[in-house]
Amino acid sequence: MIYLLVGYLIAIVFSLFIASWRIAVWALALEALITGLLLIRGAPLEAWSARVQVVDIFLMRSLLLPLGLFWFFKKLRIGRDFDIVPPNFVVWTAALALVIGSFWFGQRVFPTDLQSAVHVGTSVAGVLAGFFILANQTTPAGQLIGLLTLEGGILLIEVFSAHTHELPVQLGITIVFAWTLGLLWRFFKQFAALAALTASSTNLRSEEKEVL
């Protein structure tokens, strides 16, 4: 199970230090996939609530959400070099310190249980990385990545607790998440159309100036 958590951590580090929104989206998909695998390995799936959560993670978070993000970012015509955090030594050092501090916290909480310490450390790293991205981003795309990274870390902590919700509660969580995705999809679709209209208007004005 530790190798799955290491994969989750690598996804976080790649999204922070590699200037590419595609890497960040793939990292979110990988994080959700690993969370689902940890859920399957750590909790019995006899309960319907656990099955609903598995479908939630694998279908919506690992598949539909990344596909939607790819569509949205392409509509915005975001360049390949998209910095999730500012590319300077101070910010990178702070990001690395957050990751190291997260695993220090996990080791302090579970000093004799390596697997639990790594799980908690990875979860905290995901939460802090999400906050760190939100604090350094002003673009809608970057803030969305930060928010989803934060939410993924919280979900990983929930998986660690091995606590399953009652079926109505889990259905409510899944429905709210799906509704939120639909709301975001509608908002970003309109935002992308507005951005395209603005770009077209700018190009038209440039052409008029060249003619004059």
mmCIF file with all atom_site columns, C-alpha atoms in Angstrom:
data_model
loop_
_atom_site.group_PDB
_atom_site.id
_atom_site.type_symbol
_atom_site.label_atom_id
_atom_site.label_alt_id
_atom_site.label_comp_id
_atom_site.label_asym_id
_atom_site.label_entity_id
_atom_site.label_seq_id
_atom_site.pdbx_PDB_ins_code
_atom_site.Cartn_x
_atom_site.Cartn_y
_atom_site.Cartn_z
_atom_site.occupancy
_atom_site.B_iso_or_equiv
_atom_site.pdbx_formal_charge
_atom_site.auth_seq_id
_atom_site.auth_comp_id
_atom_site.auth_asym_id
_atom_site.auth_atom_id
_atom_site.pdbx_PDB_model_num
ATOM 1   C CA . MET A 1 1   ? 0.000   0.000  0.000   1.00 0.00 ? 1   MET A CA 1
ATOM 2   C CA . ILE A 1 2   ? 2.935   2.334  0.618   1.00 0.00 ? 2   ILE A CA 1
ATOM 3   C CA . TYR A 1 3   ? 3.914   2.306  -3.055  1.00 0.00 ? 3   TYR A CA 1
ATOM 4   C CA . LEU A 1 4   ? 0.460   3.695  -3.920  1.00 0.00 ? 4   LEU A CA 1
ATOM 5   C CA . LEU A 1 5   ? 0.987   6.534  -1.462  1.00 0.00 ? 5   LEU A CA 1
ATOM 6   C CA . VAL A 1 6   ? 4.405   7.217  -2.965  1.00 0.00 ? 6   VAL A CA 1
ATOM 7   C CA . GLY A 1 7   ? 2.718   7.449  -6.373  1.00 0.00 ? 7   GLY A CA 1
ATOM 8   C CA . TYR A 1 8   ? 0.219   9.935  -4.910  1.00 0.00 ? 8   TYR A CA 1
ATOM 9   C CA . LEU A 1 9   ? 3.078   12.036 -3.521  1.00 0.00 ? 9   LEU A CA 1
ATOM 10  C CA . ILE A 1 10  ? 4.891   11.977 -6.867  1.00 0.00 ? 10  ILE A CA 1
ATOM 11  C CA . ALA A 1 11  ? 1.723   13.255 -8.546  1.00 0.00 ? 11  ALA A CA 1
ATOM 12  C CA . ILE A 1 12  ? 1.569   16.169 -6.082  1.00 0.00 ? 12  ILE A CA 1
ATOM 13  C CA . VAL A 1 13  ? 5.245   17.029 -6.613  1.00 0.00 ? 13  VAL A CA 1
ATOM 14  C CA . PHE A 1 14  ? 4.914   16.871 -10.410 1.00 0.00 ? 14  PHE A CA 1
ATOM 15  C CA . SER A 1 15  ? 1.914   19.195 -10.383 1.00 0.00 ? 15  SER A CA 1
ATOM 16  C CA . LEU A 1 16  ? 3.811   21.702 -8.219  1.00 0.00 ? 16  LEU A CA 1
ATOM 17  C CA . PHE A 1 17  ? 7.183   21.733 -9.934  1.00 0.00 ? 17  PHE A CA 1
ATOM 18  C CA . ILE A 1 18  ? 6.435   21.039 -13.619 1.00 0.00 ? 18  ILE A CA 1
ATOM 19  C CA . ALA A 1 19  ? 5.052   23.989 -15.578 1.00 0.00 ? 19  ALA A CA 1
ATOM 20  C CA . SER A 1 20  ? 2.258   22.232 -17.448 1.00 0.00 ? 20  SER A CA 1
ATOM 21  C CA . TRP A 1 21  ? -1.478  22.256 -16.887 1.00 0.00 ? 21  TRP A CA 1
ATOM 22  C CA . ARG A 1 22  ? -1.692  18.867 -18.617 1.00 0.00 ? 22  ARG A CA 1
ATOM 23  C CA . ILE A 1 23  ? 0.627   17.374 -15.991 1.00 0.00 ? 23  ILE A CA 1
ATOM 24  C CA . ALA A 1 24  ? -1.523  18.941 -13.267 1.00 0.00 ? 24  ALA A CA 1
ATOM 25  C CA . VAL A 1 25  ? -4.728  17.431 -14.699 1.00 0.00 ? 25  VAL A CA 1
ATOM 26  C CA . TRP A 1 26  ? -3.139  14.013 -15.133 1.00 0.00 ? 26  TRP A CA 1
ATOM 27  C CA . ALA A 1 27  ? -1.864  14.305 -11.564 1.00 0.00 ? 27  ALA A CA 1
ATOM 28  C CA . LEU A 1 28  ? -5.409  14.934 -10.297 1.00 0.00 ? 28  LEU A CA 1
ATOM 29  C CA . ALA A 1 29  ? -6.654  11.889 -12.202 1.00 0.00 ? 29  ALA A CA 1
ATOM 30  C CA . LEU A 1 30  ? -3.836  9.752  -10.796 1.00 0.00 ? 30  LEU A CA 1
ATOM 31  C CA . GLU A 1 31  ? -4.489  10.974 -7.259  1.00 0.00 ? 31  GLU A CA 1
ATOM 32  C CA . ALA A 1 32  ? -8.176  10.046 -7.532  1.00 0.00 ? 32  ALA A CA 1
ATOM 33  C CA . LEU A 1 33  ? -7.300  6.649  -9.024  1.00 0.00 ? 33  LEU A CA 1
ATOM 34  C CA . ILE A 1 34  ? -4.878  5.879  -6.201  1.00 0.00 ? 34  ILE A CA 1
ATOM 35  C CA . THR A 1 35  ? -7.445  6.988  -3.618  1.00 0.00 ? 35  THR A CA 1
ATOM 36  C CA . GLY A 1 36  ? -9.952  4.579  -5.141  1.00 0.00 ? 36  GLY A CA 1
ATOM 37  C CA . LEU A 1 37  ? -7.459  1.723  -5.075  1.00 0.00 ? 37  LEU A CA 1
ATOM 38  C CA . LEU A 1 38  ? -6.666  2.428  -1.428  1.00 0.00 ? 38  LEU A CA 1
ATOM 39  C CA . LEU A 1 39  ? -10.378 2.433  -0.648  1.00 0.00 ? 39  LEU A CA 1
ATOM 40  C CA . ILE A 1 40  ? -10.860 -0.955 -2.320  1.00 0.00 ? 40  ILE A CA 1
ATOM 41  C CA . ARG A 1 41  ? -7.890  -2.452 -0.499  1.00 0.00 ? 41  ARG A CA 1
ATOM 42  C CA . GLY A 1 42  ? -8.693  -1.000 2.897   1.00 0.00 ? 42  GLY A CA 1
ATOM 43  C CA . ALA A 1 43  ? -12.459 -1.244 3.256   1.00 0.00 ? 43  ALA A CA 1
ATOM 44  C CA . PRO A 1 44  ? -15.009 -4.006 2.643   1.00 0.00 ? 44  PRO A CA 1
ATOM 45  C CA . LEU A 1 45  ? -17.297 -3.338 -0.299  1.00 0.00 ? 45  LEU A CA 1
ATOM 46  C CA . GLU A 1 46  ? -20.279 -5.285 0.968   1.00 0.00 ? 46  GLU A CA 1
ATOM 47  C CA . ALA A 1 47  ? -22.014 -2.057 1.997   1.00 0.00 ? 47  ALA A CA 1
ATOM 48  C CA . TRP A 1 48  ? -23.799 -0.145 -0.752  1.00 0.00 ? 48  TRP A CA 1
ATOM 49  C CA . SER A 1 49  ? -22.393 3.128  0.562   1.00 0.00 ? 49  SER A CA 1
ATOM 50  C CA . ALA A 1 50  ? -18.849 1.908  -0.105  1.00 0.00 ? 50  ALA A CA 1
ATOM 51  C CA . ARG A 1 51  ? -19.839 0.860  -3.624  1.00 0.00 ? 51  ARG A CA 1
ATOM 52  C CA . VAL A 1 52  ? -21.334 4.265  -4.309  1.00 0.00 ? 52  VAL A CA 1
ATOM 53  C CA . GLN A 1 53  ? -18.121 5.912  -3.099  1.00 0.00 ? 53  GLN A CA 1
ATOM 54  C CA . VAL A 1 54  ? -16.050 3.673  -5.380  1.00 0.00 ? 54  VAL A CA 1
ATOM 55  C CA . VAL A 1 55  ? -18.180 4.672  -8.372  1.00 0.00 ? 55  VAL A CA 1
ATOM 56  C CA . ASP A 1 56  ? -17.884 8.309  -7.307  1.00 0.00 ? 56  ASP A CA 1
ATOM 57  C CA . ILE A 1 57  ? -14.092 8.141  -7.188  1.00 0.00 ? 57  ILE A CA 1
ATOM 58  C CA . PHE A 1 58  ? -13.407 6.058  -10.283 1.00 0.00 ? 58  PHE A CA 1
ATOM 59  C CA . LEU A 1 59  ? -16.084 7.446  -12.594 1.00 0.00 ? 59  LEU A CA 1
ATOM 60  C CA . MET A 1 60  ? -16.410 11.114 -11.667 1.00 0.00 ? 60  MET A CA 1
ATOM 61  C CA . ARG A 1 61  ? -13.088 12.029 -10.081 1.00 0.00 ? 61  ARG A CA 1
ATOM 62  C CA . SER A 1 62  ? -10.730 9.818  -12.127 1.00 0.00 ? 62  SER A CA 1
ATOM 63  C CA . LEU A 1 63  ? -12.458 10.018 -15.523 1.00 0.00 ? 63  LEU A CA 1
ATOM 64  C CA . LEU A 1 64  ? -15.177 12.643 -16.041 1.00 0.00 ? 64  LEU A CA 1
ATOM 65  C CA . LEU A 1 65  ? -13.506 15.433 -14.078 1.00 0.00 ? 65  LEU A CA 1
ATOM 66  C CA . PRO A 1 66  ? -10.114 15.237 -15.889 1.00 0.00 ? 66  PRO A CA 1
ATOM 67  C CA . LEU A 1 67  ? -11.866 15.062 -19.274 1.00 0.00 ? 67  LEU A CA 1
ATOM 68  C CA . GLY A 1 68  ? -13.859 18.154 -18.374 1.00 0.00 ? 68  GLY A CA 1
ATOM 69  C CA . LEU A 1 69  ? -10.721 19.978 -17.275 1.00 0.00 ? 69  LEU A CA 1
ATOM 70  C CA . PHE A 1 70  ? -8.941  19.113 -20.518 1.00 0.00 ? 70  PHE A CA 1
ATOM 71  C CA . TRP A 1 71  ? -11.897 20.490 -22.500 1.00 0.00 ? 71  TRP A CA 1
ATOM 72  C CA . PHE A 1 72  ? -12.089 23.657 -20.418 1.00 0.00 ? 72  PHE A CA 1
ATOM 73  C CA . PHE A 1 73  ? -8.374  24.464 -20.496 1.00 0.00 ? 73  PHE A CA 1
ATOM 74  C CA . LYS A 1 74  ? -8.205  23.892 -24.255 1.00 0.00 ? 74  LYS A CA 1
ATOM 75  C CA . LYS A 1 75  ? -11.181 26.189 -24.728 1.00 0.00 ? 75  LYS A CA 1
ATOM 76  C CA . LEU A 1 76  ? -9.308  28.870 -22.791 1.00 0.00 ? 76  LEU A CA 1
ATOM 77  C CA . ARG A 1 77  ? -6.293  28.279 -25.046 1.00 0.00 ? 77  ARG A CA 1
ATOM 78  C CA . ILE A 1 78  ? -3.935  28.064 -22.100 1.00 0.00 ? 78  ILE A CA 1
ATOM 79  C CA . GLY A 1 79  ? -0.333  27.623 -23.213 1.00 0.00 ? 79  GLY A CA 1
ATOM 80  C CA . ARG A 1 80  ? 1.668   24.504 -22.500 1.00 0.00 ? 80  ARG A CA 1
ATOM 81  C CA . ASP A 1 81  ? 3.897   26.337 -20.016 1.00 0.00 ? 81  ASP A CA 1
ATOM 82  C CA . PHE A 1 82  ? 1.439   26.999 -17.213 1.00 0.00 ? 82  PHE A CA 1
ATOM 83  C CA . ASP A 1 83  ? 3.012   27.493 -13.795 1.00 0.00 ? 83  ASP A CA 1
ATOM 84  C CA . ILE A 1 84  ? 0.885   26.095 -10.985 1.00 0.00 ? 84  ILE A CA 1
ATOM 85  C CA . VAL A 1 85  ? 3.086   28.003 -8.530  1.00 0.00 ? 85  VAL A CA 1
ATOM 86  C CA . PRO A 1 86  ? 5.475   30.883 -9.344  1.00 0.00 ? 86  PRO A CA 1
ATOM 87  C CA . PRO A 1 87  ? 8.762   29.537 -10.753 1.00 0.00 ? 87  PRO A CA 1
ATOM 88  C CA . ASN A 1 88  ? 11.236  30.912 -8.253  1.00 0.00 ? 88  ASN A CA 1
ATOM 89  C CA . PHE A 1 89  ? 13.528  29.388 -5.680  1.00 0.00 ? 89  PHE A CA 1
ATOM 90  C CA . VAL A 1 90  ? 11.745  30.834 -2.631  1.00 0.00 ? 90  VAL A CA 1
ATOM 91  C CA . VAL A 1 91  ? 8.345   29.421 -3.617  1.00 0.00 ? 91  VAL A CA 1
ATOM 92  C CA . TRP A 1 92  ? 9.804   26.035 -4.544  1.00 0.00 ? 92  TRP A CA 1
ATOM 93  C CA . THR A 1 93  ? 11.647  25.890 -1.229  1.00 0.00 ? 93  THR A CA 1
ATOM 94  C CA . ALA A 1 94  ? 8.431   26.693 0.630   1.00 0.00 ? 94  ALA A CA 1
ATOM 95  C CA . ALA A 1 95  ? 6.565   23.973 -1.321  1.00 0.00 ? 95  ALA A CA 1
ATOM 96  C CA . LEU A 1 96  ? 9.276   21.433 -0.525  1.00 0.00 ? 96  LEU A CA 1
ATOM 97  C CA . ALA A 1 97  ? 9.164   22.455 3.145   1.00 0.00 ? 97  ALA A CA 1
ATOM 98  C CA . LEU A 1 98  ? 5.401   21.835 3.202   1.00 0.00 ? 98  LEU A CA 1
ATOM 99  C CA . VAL A 1 99  ? 5.880   18.319 1.860   1.00 0.00 ? 99  VAL A CA 1
ATOM 100 C CA . ILE A 1 100 ? 8.673   17.530 4.323   1.00 0.00 ? 100 ILE A CA 1
ATOM 101 C CA . GLY A 1 101 ? 6.677   19.036 7.202   1.00 0.00 ? 101 GLY A CA 1
ATOM 102 C CA . SER A 1 102 ? 3.662   16.902 6.267   1.00 0.00 ? 102 SER A CA 1
ATOM 103 C CA . PHE A 1 103 ? 5.641   13.695 6.598   1.00 0.00 ? 103 PHE A CA 1
ATOM 104 C CA . TRP A 1 104 ? 7.227   14.926 9.808   1.00 0.00 ? 104 TRP A CA 1
ATOM 105 C CA . PHE A 1 105 ? 3.687   15.401 11.144  1.00 0.00 ? 105 PHE A CA 1
ATOM 106 C CA . GLY A 1 106 ? 2.699   11.892 10.028  1.00 0.00 ? 106 GLY A CA 1
ATOM 107 C CA . GLN A 1 107 ? 5.732   10.416 11.774  1.00 0.00 ? 107 GLN A CA 1
ATOM 108 C CA . ARG A 1 108 ? 4.924   12.313 14.968  1.00 0.00 ? 108 ARG A CA 1
ATOM 109 C CA . VAL A 1 109 ? 1.335   11.059 14.944  1.00 0.00 ? 109 VAL A CA 1
ATOM 110 C CA . PHE A 1 110 ? 2.280   7.430  14.202  1.00 0.00 ? 110 PHE A CA 1
ATOM 111 C CA . PRO A 1 111 ? 5.918   7.006  15.330  1.00 0.00 ? 111 PRO A CA 1
ATOM 112 C CA . THR A 1 112 ? 5.793   3.194  15.265  1.00 0.00 ? 112 THR A CA 1
ATOM 113 C CA . ASP A 1 113 ? 3.504   2.601  12.275  1.00 0.00 ? 113 ASP A CA 1
ATOM 114 C CA . LEU A 1 114 ? 5.253   3.402  8.990   1.00 0.00 ? 114 LEU A CA 1
ATOM 115 C CA . GLN A 1 115 ? 2.256   2.793  6.747   1.00 0.00 ? 115 GLN A CA 1
ATOM 116 C CA . SER A 1 116 ? -0.079  4.980  8.795   1.00 0.00 ? 116 SER A CA 1
ATOM 117 C CA . ALA A 1 117 ? 2.591   7.683  9.058   1.00 0.00 ? 117 ALA A CA 1
ATOM 118 C CA . VAL A 1 118 ? 3.049   7.728  5.275   1.00 0.00 ? 118 VAL A CA 1
ATOM 119 C CA . HIS A 1 119 ? -0.717  7.785  4.705   1.00 0.00 ? 119 HIS A CA 1
ATOM 120 C CA . VAL A 1 120 ? -1.277  10.710 7.052   1.00 0.00 ? 120 VAL A CA 1
ATOM 121 C CA . GLY A 1 121 ? 1.775   12.537 5.716   1.00 0.00 ? 121 GLY A CA 1
ATOM 122 C CA . THR A 1 122 ? 0.610   12.145 2.115   1.00 0.00 ? 122 THR A CA 1
ATOM 123 C CA . SER A 1 123 ? -2.912  13.302 3.003   1.00 0.00 ? 123 SER A CA 1
ATOM 124 C CA . VAL A 1 124 ? -1.621  16.395 4.810   1.00 0.00 ? 124 VAL A CA 1
ATOM 125 C CA . ALA A 1 125 ? 0.733   17.097 1.897   1.00 0.00 ? 125 ALA A CA 1
ATOM 126 C CA . GLY A 1 126 ? -2.254  17.051 -0.469  1.00 0.00 ? 126 GLY A CA 1
ATOM 127 C CA . VAL A 1 127 ? -4.247  19.434 1.729   1.00 0.00 ? 127 VAL A CA 1
ATOM 128 C CA . LEU A 1 128 ? -1.344  21.856 2.216   1.00 0.00 ? 128 LEU A CA 1
ATOM 129 C CA . ALA A 1 129 ? -0.417  21.694 -1.479  1.00 0.00 ? 129 ALA A CA 1
ATOM 130 C CA . GLY A 1 130 ? -3.990  22.670 -2.328  1.00 0.00 ? 130 GLY A CA 1
ATOM 131 C CA . PHE A 1 131 ? -3.880  25.649 0.013   1.00 0.00 ? 131 PHE A CA 1
ATOM 132 C CA . PHE A 1 132 ? -0.440  26.578 -1.316  1.00 0.00 ? 132 PHE A CA 1
ATOM 133 C CA . ILE A 1 133 ? -1.664  26.580 -4.923  1.00 0.00 ? 133 ILE A CA 1
ATOM 134 C CA . LEU A 1 134 ? -4.726  28.641 -3.986  1.00 0.00 ? 134 LEU A CA 1
ATOM 135 C CA . ALA A 1 135 ? -2.517  31.171 -2.211  1.00 0.00 ? 135 ALA A CA 1
ATOM 136 C CA . ASN A 1 136 ? -0.271  31.600 -5.263  1.00 0.00 ? 136 ASN A CA 1
ATOM 137 C CA . GLN A 1 137 ? -2.851  31.529 -8.060  1.00 0.00 ? 137 GLN A CA 1
ATOM 138 C CA . THR A 1 138 ? -5.081  34.271 -9.428  1.00 0.00 ? 138 THR A CA 1
ATOM 139 C CA . THR A 1 139 ? -6.310  32.524 -12.590 1.00 0.00 ? 139 THR A CA 1
ATOM 140 C CA . PRO A 1 140 ? -9.545  30.466 -12.587 1.00 0.00 ? 140 PRO A CA 1
ATOM 141 C CA . ALA A 1 141 ? -7.689  27.446 -13.989 1.00 0.00 ? 141 ALA A CA 1
ATOM 142 C CA . GLY A 1 142 ? -4.991  27.537 -11.310 1.00 0.00 ? 142 GLY A CA 1
ATOM 143 C CA . GLN A 1 143 ? -7.452  28.080 -8.481  1.00 0.00 ? 143 GLN A CA 1
ATOM 144 C CA . LEU A 1 144 ? -9.568  25.159 -9.705  1.00 0.00 ? 144 LEU A CA 1
ATOM 145 C CA . ILE A 1 145 ? -6.512  22.889 -9.680  1.00 0.00 ? 145 ILE A CA 1
ATOM 146 C CA . GLY A 1 146 ? -5.675  24.057 -6.166  1.00 0.00 ? 146 GLY A CA 1
ATOM 147 C CA . LEU A 1 147 ? -9.217  23.463 -4.954  1.00 0.00 ? 147 LEU A CA 1
ATOM 148 C CA . LEU A 1 148 ? -9.320  19.943 -6.411  1.00 0.00 ? 148 LEU A CA 1
ATOM 149 C CA . THR A 1 149 ? -5.893  19.138 -4.959  1.00 0.00 ? 149 THR A CA 1
ATOM 150 C CA . LEU A 1 150 ? -7.141  20.251 -1.547  1.00 0.00 ? 150 LEU A CA 1
ATOM 151 C CA . GLU A 1 151 ? -10.333 18.195 -1.902  1.00 0.00 ? 151 GLU A CA 1
ATOM 152 C CA . GLY A 1 152 ? -8.302  15.158 -2.945  1.00 0.00 ? 152 GLY A CA 1
ATOM 153 C CA . GLY A 1 153 ? -6.163  15.390 0.187   1.00 0.00 ? 153 GLY A CA 1
ATOM 154 C CA . ILE A 1 154 ? -9.277  15.562 2.369   1.00 0.00 ? 154 ILE A CA 1
ATOM 155 C CA . LEU A 1 155 ? -10.714 12.515 0.601   1.00 0.00 ? 155 LEU A CA 1
ATOM 156 C CA . LEU A 1 156 ? -7.467  10.613 1.198   1.00 0.00 ? 156 LEU A CA 1
ATOM 157 C CA . ILE A 1 157 ? -7.737  11.356 4.916   1.00 0.00 ? 157 ILE A CA 1
ATOM 158 C CA . GLU A 1 158 ? -11.296 10.032 4.856   1.00 0.00 ? 158 GLU A CA 1
ATOM 159 C CA . VAL A 1 159 ? -10.100 6.806  3.238   1.00 0.00 ? 159 VAL A CA 1
ATOM 160 C CA . PHE A 1 160 ? -7.482  6.440  5.983   1.00 0.00 ? 160 PHE A CA 1
ATOM 161 C CA . SER A 1 161 ? -10.171 6.540  8.660   1.00 0.00 ? 161 SER A CA 1
ATOM 162 C CA . ALA A 1 162 ? -11.741 3.387  7.155   1.00 0.00 ? 162 ALA A CA 1
ATOM 163 C CA . HIS A 1 163 ? -15.133 4.798  8.147   1.00 0.00 ? 163 HIS A CA 1
ATOM 164 C CA . THR A 1 164 ? -18.021 4.241  5.761   1.00 0.00 ? 164 THR A CA 1
ATOM 165 C CA . HIS A 1 165 ? -20.999 6.571  5.720   1.00 0.00 ? 165 HIS A CA 1
ATOM 166 C CA . GLU A 1 166 ? -24.569 5.405  5.736   1.00 0.00 ? 166 GLU A CA 1
ATOM 167 C CA . LEU A 1 167 ? -25.992 4.985  2.234   1.00 0.00 ? 167 LEU A CA 1
ATOM 168 C CA . PRO A 1 168 ? -28.183 8.155  2.296   1.00 0.00 ? 168 PRO A CA 1
ATOM 169 C CA . VAL A 1 169 ? -25.216 10.230 3.484   1.00 0.00 ? 169 VAL A CA 1
ATOM 170 C CA . GLN A 1 170 ? -22.879 8.832  0.810   1.00 0.00 ? 170 GLN A CA 1
ATOM 171 C CA . LEU A 1 171 ? -25.522 9.323  -1.869  1.00 0.00 ? 171 LEU A CA 1
ATOM 172 C CA . GLY A 1 172 ? -25.908 12.911 -0.700  1.00 0.00 ? 172 GLY A CA 1
ATOM 173 C CA . ILE A 1 173 ? -22.147 13.497 -0.904  1.00 0.00 ? 173 ILE A CA 1
ATOM 174 C CA . THR A 1 174 ? -21.996 12.011 -4.396  1.00 0.00 ? 174 THR A CA 1
ATOM 175 C CA . ILE A 1 175 ? -25.011 13.983 -5.614  1.00 0.00 ? 175 ILE A CA 1
ATOM 176 C CA . VAL A 1 176 ? -23.629 17.247 -4.221  1.00 0.00 ? 176 VAL A CA 1
ATOM 177 C CA . PHE A 1 177 ? -20.253 16.593 -5.859  1.00 0.00 ? 177 PHE A CA 1
ATOM 178 C CA . ALA A 1 178 ? -21.938 15.776 -9.188  1.00 0.00 ? 178 ALA A CA 1
ATOM 179 C CA . TRP A 1 179 ? -24.114 18.892 -8.904  1.00 0.00 ? 179 TRP A CA 1
ATOM 180 C CA . THR A 1 180 ? -21.030 20.985 -8.138  1.00 0.00 ? 180 THR A CA 1
ATOM 181 C CA . LEU A 1 181 ? -19.274 19.582 -11.206 1.00 0.00 ? 181 LEU A CA 1
ATOM 182 C CA . GLY A 1 182 ? -22.309 20.412 -13.316 1.00 0.00 ? 182 GLY A CA 1
ATOM 183 C CA . LEU A 1 183 ? -22.398 23.933 -11.929 1.00 0.00 ? 183 LEU A CA 1
ATOM 184 C CA . LEU A 1 184 ? -18.686 24.407 -12.572 1.00 0.00 ? 184 LEU A CA 1
ATOM 185 C CA . TRP A 1 185 ? -19.071 22.959 -16.068 1.00 0.00 ? 185 TRP A CA 1
ATOM 186 C CA . ARG A 1 186 ? -21.828 25.485 -16.868 1.00 0.00 ? 186 ARG A CA 1
ATOM 187 C CA . PHE A 1 187 ? -19.865 28.376 -15.393 1.00 0.00 ? 187 PHE A CA 1
ATOM 188 C CA . PHE A 1 188 ? -16.621 27.533 -17.163 1.00 0.00 ? 188 PHE A CA 1
ATOM 189 C CA . LYS A 1 189 ? -18.430 26.878 -20.435 1.00 0.00 ? 189 LYS A CA 1
ATOM 190 C CA . GLN A 1 190 ? -19.808 30.421 -20.297 1.00 0.00 ? 190 GLN A CA 1
ATOM 191 C CA . PHE A 1 191 ? -16.417 31.710 -19.148 1.00 0.00 ? 191 PHE A CA 1
ATOM 192 C CA . ALA A 1 192 ? -14.698 30.004 -22.093 1.00 0.00 ? 192 ALA A CA 1
ATOM 193 C CA . ALA A 1 193 ? -17.257 31.466 -24.527 1.00 0.00 ? 193 ALA A CA 1
ATOM 194 C CA . LEU A 1 194 ? -16.683 34.929 -23.037 1.00 0.00 ? 194 LEU A CA 1
ATOM 195 C CA . ALA A 1 195 ? -12.904 34.531 -23.316 1.00 0.00 ? 195 ALA A CA 1
ATOM 196 C CA . ALA A 1 196 ? -13.234 33.478 -26.962 1.00 0.00 ? 196 ALA A CA 1
ATOM 197 C CA . LEU A 1 197 ? -15.492 36.459 -27.672 1.00 0.00 ? 197 LEU A CA 1
ATOM 198 C CA . THR A 1 198 ? -13.022 38.828 -25.998 1.00 0.00 ? 198 THR A CA 1
ATOM 199 C CA . ALA A 1 199 ? -10.126 37.394 -28.004 1.00 0.00 ? 199 ALA A CA 1
ATOM 200 C CA . SER A 1 200 ? -12.118 37.728 -31.235 1.00 0.00 ? 200 SER A CA 1
ATOM 201 C CA . SER A 1 201 ? -12.997 41.328 -30.416 1.00 0.00 ? 201 SER A CA 1
ATOM 202 C CA . THR A 1 202 ? -9.335  42.118 -29.660 1.00 0.00 ? 202 THR A CA 1
ATOM 203 C CA . ASN A 1 203 ? -8.207  40.624 -32.968 1.00 0.00 ? 203 ASN A CA 1
ATOM 204 C CA . LEU A 1 204 ? -10.858 42.608 -34.833 1.00 0.00 ? 204 LEU A CA 1
ATOM 205 C CA . ARG A 1 205 ? -9.696  45.849 -33.246 1.00 0.00 ? 205 ARG A CA 1
ATOM 206 C CA . SER A 1 206 ? -6.090  45.058 -34.143 1.00 0.00 ? 206 SER A CA 1
ATOM 207 C CA . GLU A 1 207 ? -7.075  44.470 -37.755 1.00 0.00 ? 207 GLU A CA 1
ATOM 208 C CA . GLU A 1 208 ? -9.005  47.762 -37.847 1.00 0.00 ? 208 GLU A CA 1
ATOM 209 C CA . LYS A 1 209 ? -5.969  49.625 -36.515 1.00 0.00 ? 209 LYS A CA 1
ATOM 210 C CA . GLU A 1 210 ? -3.760  48.034 -39.164 1.00 0.00 ? 210 GLU A CA 1
ATOM 211 C CA . VAL A 1 211 ? -6.200  49.091 -41.889 1.00 0.00 ? 211 VAL A CA 1
ATOM 212 C CA . LEU A 1 212 ? -6.282  52.664 -40.586 1.00 0.00 ? 212 LEU A CA 1
#
